[in-house]
Coordinates of C-alpha atoms and ligand atoms in Angstrom, one line a residue:
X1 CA 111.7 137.4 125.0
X2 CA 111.6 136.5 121.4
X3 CA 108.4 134.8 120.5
X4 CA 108.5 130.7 118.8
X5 CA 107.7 129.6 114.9
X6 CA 105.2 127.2 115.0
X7 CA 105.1 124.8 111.5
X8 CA 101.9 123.4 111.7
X9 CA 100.9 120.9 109.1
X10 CA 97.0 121.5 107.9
X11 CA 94.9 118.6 106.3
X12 CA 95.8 117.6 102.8
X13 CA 91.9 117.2 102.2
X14 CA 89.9 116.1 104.7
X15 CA 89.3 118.9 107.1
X16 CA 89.5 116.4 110.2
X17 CA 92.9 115.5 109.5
X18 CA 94.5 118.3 111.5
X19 CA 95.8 117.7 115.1
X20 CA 94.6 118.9 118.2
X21 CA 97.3 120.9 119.2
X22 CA 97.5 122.4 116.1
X23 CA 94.2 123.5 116.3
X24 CA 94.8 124.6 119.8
X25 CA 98.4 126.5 118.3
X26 CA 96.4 128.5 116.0
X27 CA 93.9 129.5 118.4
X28 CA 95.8 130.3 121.5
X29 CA 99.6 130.2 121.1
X30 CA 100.5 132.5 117.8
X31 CA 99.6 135.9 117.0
X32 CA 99.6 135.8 113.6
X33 CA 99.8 133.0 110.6
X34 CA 102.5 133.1 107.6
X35 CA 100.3 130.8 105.0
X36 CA 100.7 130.2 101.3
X37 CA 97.2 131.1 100.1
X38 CA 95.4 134.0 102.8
X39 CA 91.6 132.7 101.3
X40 CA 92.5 128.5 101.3
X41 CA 93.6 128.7 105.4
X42 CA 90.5 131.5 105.9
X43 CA 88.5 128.7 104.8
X44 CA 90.5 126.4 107.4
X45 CA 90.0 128.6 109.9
X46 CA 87.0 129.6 109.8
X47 CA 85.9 125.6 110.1
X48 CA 87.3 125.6 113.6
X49 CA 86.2 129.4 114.3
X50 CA 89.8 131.0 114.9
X51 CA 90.1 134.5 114.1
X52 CA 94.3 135.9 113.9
X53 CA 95.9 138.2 111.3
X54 CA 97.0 135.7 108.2
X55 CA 100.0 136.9 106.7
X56 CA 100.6 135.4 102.8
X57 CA 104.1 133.9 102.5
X58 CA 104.6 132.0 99.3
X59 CA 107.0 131.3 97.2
X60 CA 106.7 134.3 95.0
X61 CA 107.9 136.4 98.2
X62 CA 109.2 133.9 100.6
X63 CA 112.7 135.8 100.9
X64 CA 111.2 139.6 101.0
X65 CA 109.2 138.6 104.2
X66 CA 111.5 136.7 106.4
X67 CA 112.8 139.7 107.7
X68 CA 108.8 140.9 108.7
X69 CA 108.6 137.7 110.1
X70 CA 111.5 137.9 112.2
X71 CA 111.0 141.0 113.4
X72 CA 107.6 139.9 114.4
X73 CA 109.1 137.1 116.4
X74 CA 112.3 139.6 117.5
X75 CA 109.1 141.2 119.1
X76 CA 107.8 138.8 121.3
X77 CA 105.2 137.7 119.0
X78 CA 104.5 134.0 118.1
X79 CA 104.1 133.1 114.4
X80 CA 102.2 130.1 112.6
X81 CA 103.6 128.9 109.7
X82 CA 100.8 126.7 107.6
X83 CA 100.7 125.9 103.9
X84 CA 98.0 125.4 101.5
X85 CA 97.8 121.9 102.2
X86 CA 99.7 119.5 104.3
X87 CA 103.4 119.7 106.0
X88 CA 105.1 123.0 105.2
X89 CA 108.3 122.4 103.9
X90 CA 107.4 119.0 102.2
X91 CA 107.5 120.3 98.4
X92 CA 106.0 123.7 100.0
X93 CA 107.5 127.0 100.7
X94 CA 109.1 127.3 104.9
X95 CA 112.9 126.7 104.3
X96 CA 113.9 130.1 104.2
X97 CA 111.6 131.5 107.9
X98 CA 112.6 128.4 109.4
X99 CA 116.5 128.5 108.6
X100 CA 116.4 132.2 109.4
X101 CA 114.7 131.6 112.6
X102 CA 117.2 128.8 113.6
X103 CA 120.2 131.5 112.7
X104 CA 118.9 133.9 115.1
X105 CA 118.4 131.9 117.9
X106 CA 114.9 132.0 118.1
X107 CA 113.1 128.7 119.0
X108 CA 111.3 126.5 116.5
X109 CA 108.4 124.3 117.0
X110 CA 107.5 121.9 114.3
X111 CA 104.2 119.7 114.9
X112 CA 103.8 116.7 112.9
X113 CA 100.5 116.1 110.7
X114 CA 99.2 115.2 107.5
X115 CA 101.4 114.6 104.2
X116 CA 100.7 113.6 101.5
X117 CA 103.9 111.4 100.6
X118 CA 103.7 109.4 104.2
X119 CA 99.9 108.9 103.6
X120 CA 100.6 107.6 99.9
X121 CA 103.6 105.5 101.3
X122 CA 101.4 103.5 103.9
X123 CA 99.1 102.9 101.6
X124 CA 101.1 101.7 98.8
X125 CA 101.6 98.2 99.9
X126 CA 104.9 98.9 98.9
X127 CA 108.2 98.4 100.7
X128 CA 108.6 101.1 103.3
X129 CA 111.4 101.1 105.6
X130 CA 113.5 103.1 103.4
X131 CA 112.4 105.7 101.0
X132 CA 113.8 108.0 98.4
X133 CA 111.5 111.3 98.4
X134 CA 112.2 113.5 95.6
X135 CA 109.2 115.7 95.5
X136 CA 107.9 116.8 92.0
X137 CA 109.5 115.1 89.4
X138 CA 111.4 118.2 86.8
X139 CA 108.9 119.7 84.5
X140 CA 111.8 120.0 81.5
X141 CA 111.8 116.9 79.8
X142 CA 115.2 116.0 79.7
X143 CA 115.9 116.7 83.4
X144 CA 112.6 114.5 84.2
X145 CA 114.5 111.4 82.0
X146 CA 117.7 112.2 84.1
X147 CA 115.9 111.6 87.5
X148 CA 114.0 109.1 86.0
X149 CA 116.9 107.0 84.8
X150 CA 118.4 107.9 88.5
X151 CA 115.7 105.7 90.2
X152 CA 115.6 103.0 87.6
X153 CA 118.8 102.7 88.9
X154 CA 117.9 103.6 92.8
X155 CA 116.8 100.2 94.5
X156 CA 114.7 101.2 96.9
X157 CA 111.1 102.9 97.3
X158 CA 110.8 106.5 95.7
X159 CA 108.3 109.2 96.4
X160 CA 107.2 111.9 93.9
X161 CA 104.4 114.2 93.7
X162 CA 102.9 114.7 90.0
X163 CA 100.5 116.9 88.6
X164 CA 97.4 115.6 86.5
X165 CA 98.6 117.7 83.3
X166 CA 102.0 115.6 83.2
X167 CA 101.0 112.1 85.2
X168 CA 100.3 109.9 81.5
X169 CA 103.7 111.7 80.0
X170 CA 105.0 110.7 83.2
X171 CA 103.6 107.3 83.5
X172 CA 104.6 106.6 79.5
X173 CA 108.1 107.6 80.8
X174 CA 108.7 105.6 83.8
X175 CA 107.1 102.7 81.7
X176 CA 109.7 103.1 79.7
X177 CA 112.8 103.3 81.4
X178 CA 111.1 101.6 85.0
X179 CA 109.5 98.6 82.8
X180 CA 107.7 96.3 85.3
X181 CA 108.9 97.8 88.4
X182 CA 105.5 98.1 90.6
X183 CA 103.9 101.4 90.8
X184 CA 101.1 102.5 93.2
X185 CA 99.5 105.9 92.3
X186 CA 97.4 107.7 95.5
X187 CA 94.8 109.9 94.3
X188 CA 92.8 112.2 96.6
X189 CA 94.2 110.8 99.1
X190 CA 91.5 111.6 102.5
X191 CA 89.3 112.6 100.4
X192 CA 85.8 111.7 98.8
X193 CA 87.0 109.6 95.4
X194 CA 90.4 108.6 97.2
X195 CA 91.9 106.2 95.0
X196 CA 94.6 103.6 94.9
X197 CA 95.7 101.8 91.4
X198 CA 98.5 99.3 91.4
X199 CA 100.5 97.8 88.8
X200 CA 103.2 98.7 86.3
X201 CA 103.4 102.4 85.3
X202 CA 102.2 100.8 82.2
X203 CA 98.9 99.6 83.5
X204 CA 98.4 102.5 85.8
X205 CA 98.7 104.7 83.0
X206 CA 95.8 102.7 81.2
X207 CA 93.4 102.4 84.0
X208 CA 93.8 106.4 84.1
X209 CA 92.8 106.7 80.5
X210 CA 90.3 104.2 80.6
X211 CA 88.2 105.4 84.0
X212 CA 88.9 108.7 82.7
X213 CA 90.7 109.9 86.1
X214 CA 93.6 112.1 85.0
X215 CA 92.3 114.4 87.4
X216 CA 92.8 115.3 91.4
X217 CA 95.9 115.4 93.3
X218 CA 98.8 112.8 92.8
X219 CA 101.4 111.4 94.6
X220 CA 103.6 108.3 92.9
X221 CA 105.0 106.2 94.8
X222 CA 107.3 103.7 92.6
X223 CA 108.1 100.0 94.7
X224 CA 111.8 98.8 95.1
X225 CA 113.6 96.6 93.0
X226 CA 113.9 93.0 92.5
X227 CA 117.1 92.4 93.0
X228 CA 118.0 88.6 92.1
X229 CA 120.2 86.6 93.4
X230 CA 121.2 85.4 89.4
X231 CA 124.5 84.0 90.4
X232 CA 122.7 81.2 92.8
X233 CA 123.8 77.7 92.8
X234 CA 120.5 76.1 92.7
X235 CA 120.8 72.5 93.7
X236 CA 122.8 72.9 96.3
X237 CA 120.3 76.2 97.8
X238 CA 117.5 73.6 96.7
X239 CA 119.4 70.7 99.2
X240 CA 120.4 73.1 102.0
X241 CA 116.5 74.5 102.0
X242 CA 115.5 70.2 102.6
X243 CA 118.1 69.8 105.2
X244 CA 116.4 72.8 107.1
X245 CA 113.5 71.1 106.7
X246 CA 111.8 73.2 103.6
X247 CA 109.4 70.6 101.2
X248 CA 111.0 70.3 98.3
X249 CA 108.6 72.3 96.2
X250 CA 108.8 74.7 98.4
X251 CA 112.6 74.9 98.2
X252 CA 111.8 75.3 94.8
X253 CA 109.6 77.9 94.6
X254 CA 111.8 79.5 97.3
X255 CA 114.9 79.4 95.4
X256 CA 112.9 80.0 91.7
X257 CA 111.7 83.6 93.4
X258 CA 115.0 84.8 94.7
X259 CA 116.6 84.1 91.2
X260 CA 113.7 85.2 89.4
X261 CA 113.4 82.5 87.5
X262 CA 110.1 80.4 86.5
X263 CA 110.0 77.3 89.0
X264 CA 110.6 74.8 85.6
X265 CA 113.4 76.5 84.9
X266 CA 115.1 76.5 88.3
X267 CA 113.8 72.3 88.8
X268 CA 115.8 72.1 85.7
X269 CA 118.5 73.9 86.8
X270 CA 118.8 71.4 90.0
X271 CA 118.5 68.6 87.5
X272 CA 121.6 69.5 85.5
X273 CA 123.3 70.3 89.1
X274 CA 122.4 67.3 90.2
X275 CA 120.2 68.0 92.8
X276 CA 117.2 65.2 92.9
X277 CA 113.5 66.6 91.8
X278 CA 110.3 66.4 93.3
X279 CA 109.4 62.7 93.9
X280 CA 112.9 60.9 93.2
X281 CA 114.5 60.1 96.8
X282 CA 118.2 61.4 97.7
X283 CA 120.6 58.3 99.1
X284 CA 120.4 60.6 102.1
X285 CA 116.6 60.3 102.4
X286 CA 116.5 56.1 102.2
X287 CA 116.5 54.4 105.6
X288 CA 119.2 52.4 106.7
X289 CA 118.1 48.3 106.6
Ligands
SAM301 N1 103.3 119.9 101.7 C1 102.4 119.0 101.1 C2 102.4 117.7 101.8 O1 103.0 117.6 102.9 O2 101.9 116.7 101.3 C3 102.7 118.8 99.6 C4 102.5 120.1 98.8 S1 102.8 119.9 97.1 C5 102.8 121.6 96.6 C6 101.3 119.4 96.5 C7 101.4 118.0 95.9 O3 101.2 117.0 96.9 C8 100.3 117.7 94.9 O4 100.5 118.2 93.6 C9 100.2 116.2 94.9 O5 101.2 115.6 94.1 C10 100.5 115.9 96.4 N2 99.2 115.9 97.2 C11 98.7 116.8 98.0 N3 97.5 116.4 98.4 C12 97.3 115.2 97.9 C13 96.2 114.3 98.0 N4 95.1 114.6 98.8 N5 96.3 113.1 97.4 C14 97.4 112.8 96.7 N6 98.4 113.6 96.5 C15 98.4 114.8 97.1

């Protein structure tokens, strides 16, 4: 019987941030681990005392040992697959084992765990129902611009890793074509000088320079549009709000937020429309003698 492809996520800093039945997986259920970097999972291993054979499998030689893999598993033998740092796959090499091993037949067993991009998302304080996740942003210049112009466009909430060599060319960028869409940037995230700065990529991009923290790992993760409801008929949103029961201010800062407006400008707005502001009574408001 053909043994079973474990994906096992390891921690993406913090070395308690690995499950127990990963830990168990490791130890008792595989005979041998595929991993990026043979001395960074030693190190992981030998925190929790497990001794197996470590094969490397990166992506300098992913496709040259699938087939040792799979005759490994062919064998009978289980296999681990762990990456340097968080969920394998996510931005990391395991594509090619794990679509080979699906092919054959032969039965795969992902765990879930630590990422980076999931851990940055919560985090954020930005909208997260729906997310884009690109992984690492290009590193030519013009294909970085195209993807970047792609989100300014996107909506939603976008995920990207970043590296600390490109993250203020980066940040000038976005600032550029993303203007005041809000940023938050997660910096070693789980571990000791873990880090969250909010703001515009503008603003981010300053508090880097200034706190002199262009450094550690870096995961982006870029908040959804404002989309405005510009074509809003003011007075009569303004009225409907009251006759739900809304104060009128409140209808007015209400109505001032969804068209993006400043709350003057919408109270004039509903002036010109004819809708009554803030202290003047509505016929409908006076009681009857
Ligand atoms: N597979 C990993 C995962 O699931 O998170 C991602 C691997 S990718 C090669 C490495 C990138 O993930 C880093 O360059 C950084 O952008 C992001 N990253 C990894 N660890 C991080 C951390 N502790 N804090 C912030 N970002 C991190």
């Amino acid at each position: 019987m053909p043994g079973t492809l474990y994906v096992v996520p390891t921690p993406i800093g913090n070395l308690e941030d690995i499950t127990l039945r990963a830990v168990r997986v490791l130890r008792e259920e595989v005979q041998l681990i595929a991993c990026e970097d043979t001395r960074q999972t030693q190190k992981l291993l030998d925190h929790y005392g497990i001794r197996k054979p470590l094969l490397s499998y990166h992506e300098h030689n992913e496709l040259a040992r699938v087939p040792e893999i799979l005759s490994s598993l062919r064998g009978g033998e289980s296999v681990a697959l762990v990456s340097d740092a968080g969920t394998p796959l996510v931005s990391d090499p395991g594509y090619r084992i794990v679509t080979a091993a699906v092919a054959e037949g032969v039965t795969v067993i992902p765990l879930p765990g630590a990422s980076a991009a999931l851990t940055a998302l919560a985090g954020s304080g930005l909208p997260s129902n729906e997310f884009w996740f690109i992984g690492f942003l290009p590193s030519k210049a013009s294909a970085r611009r195209q993807i970047l112009s792609q989100i300014a466009g996107h909506s939603g909430t976008v995920i990207t890793y970043e590296t600390p060599h490109r993250i203020l060319e980066t940040l000038a960028e976005m600032s550029e074509l993303l203007k005041e869409r809000p940023v938050a940037l997660a910096r070693e995230l789980t571990k000791l000088y873990e880090e969250f700065v909010r703001g515009t990529a503008a603003e981010i991009r300053e508090h880097l320079i200034r706190n002199q923290s262009v450094r550690g790992e870096m995961t982006l993760v870029i908040g959804a549009m404002e989309v405005h409801e510009t074509d809003l008929d003011a007075a009569a949103e303004i009225a409907r709000l009251e006759e739900q029961g809304m104060a009128r201010m409140d209808a007015i800062k209400n109505v001032a937020k969804r068209m993006g407006l400043p709350k003057r400008e919408v109270y004039r707005l509903a002036e010109a429309q004819g809708s009554n502001p803030p202290g003047r009574r509505r016929d409908s408001d006076r009681t009857r003698p």
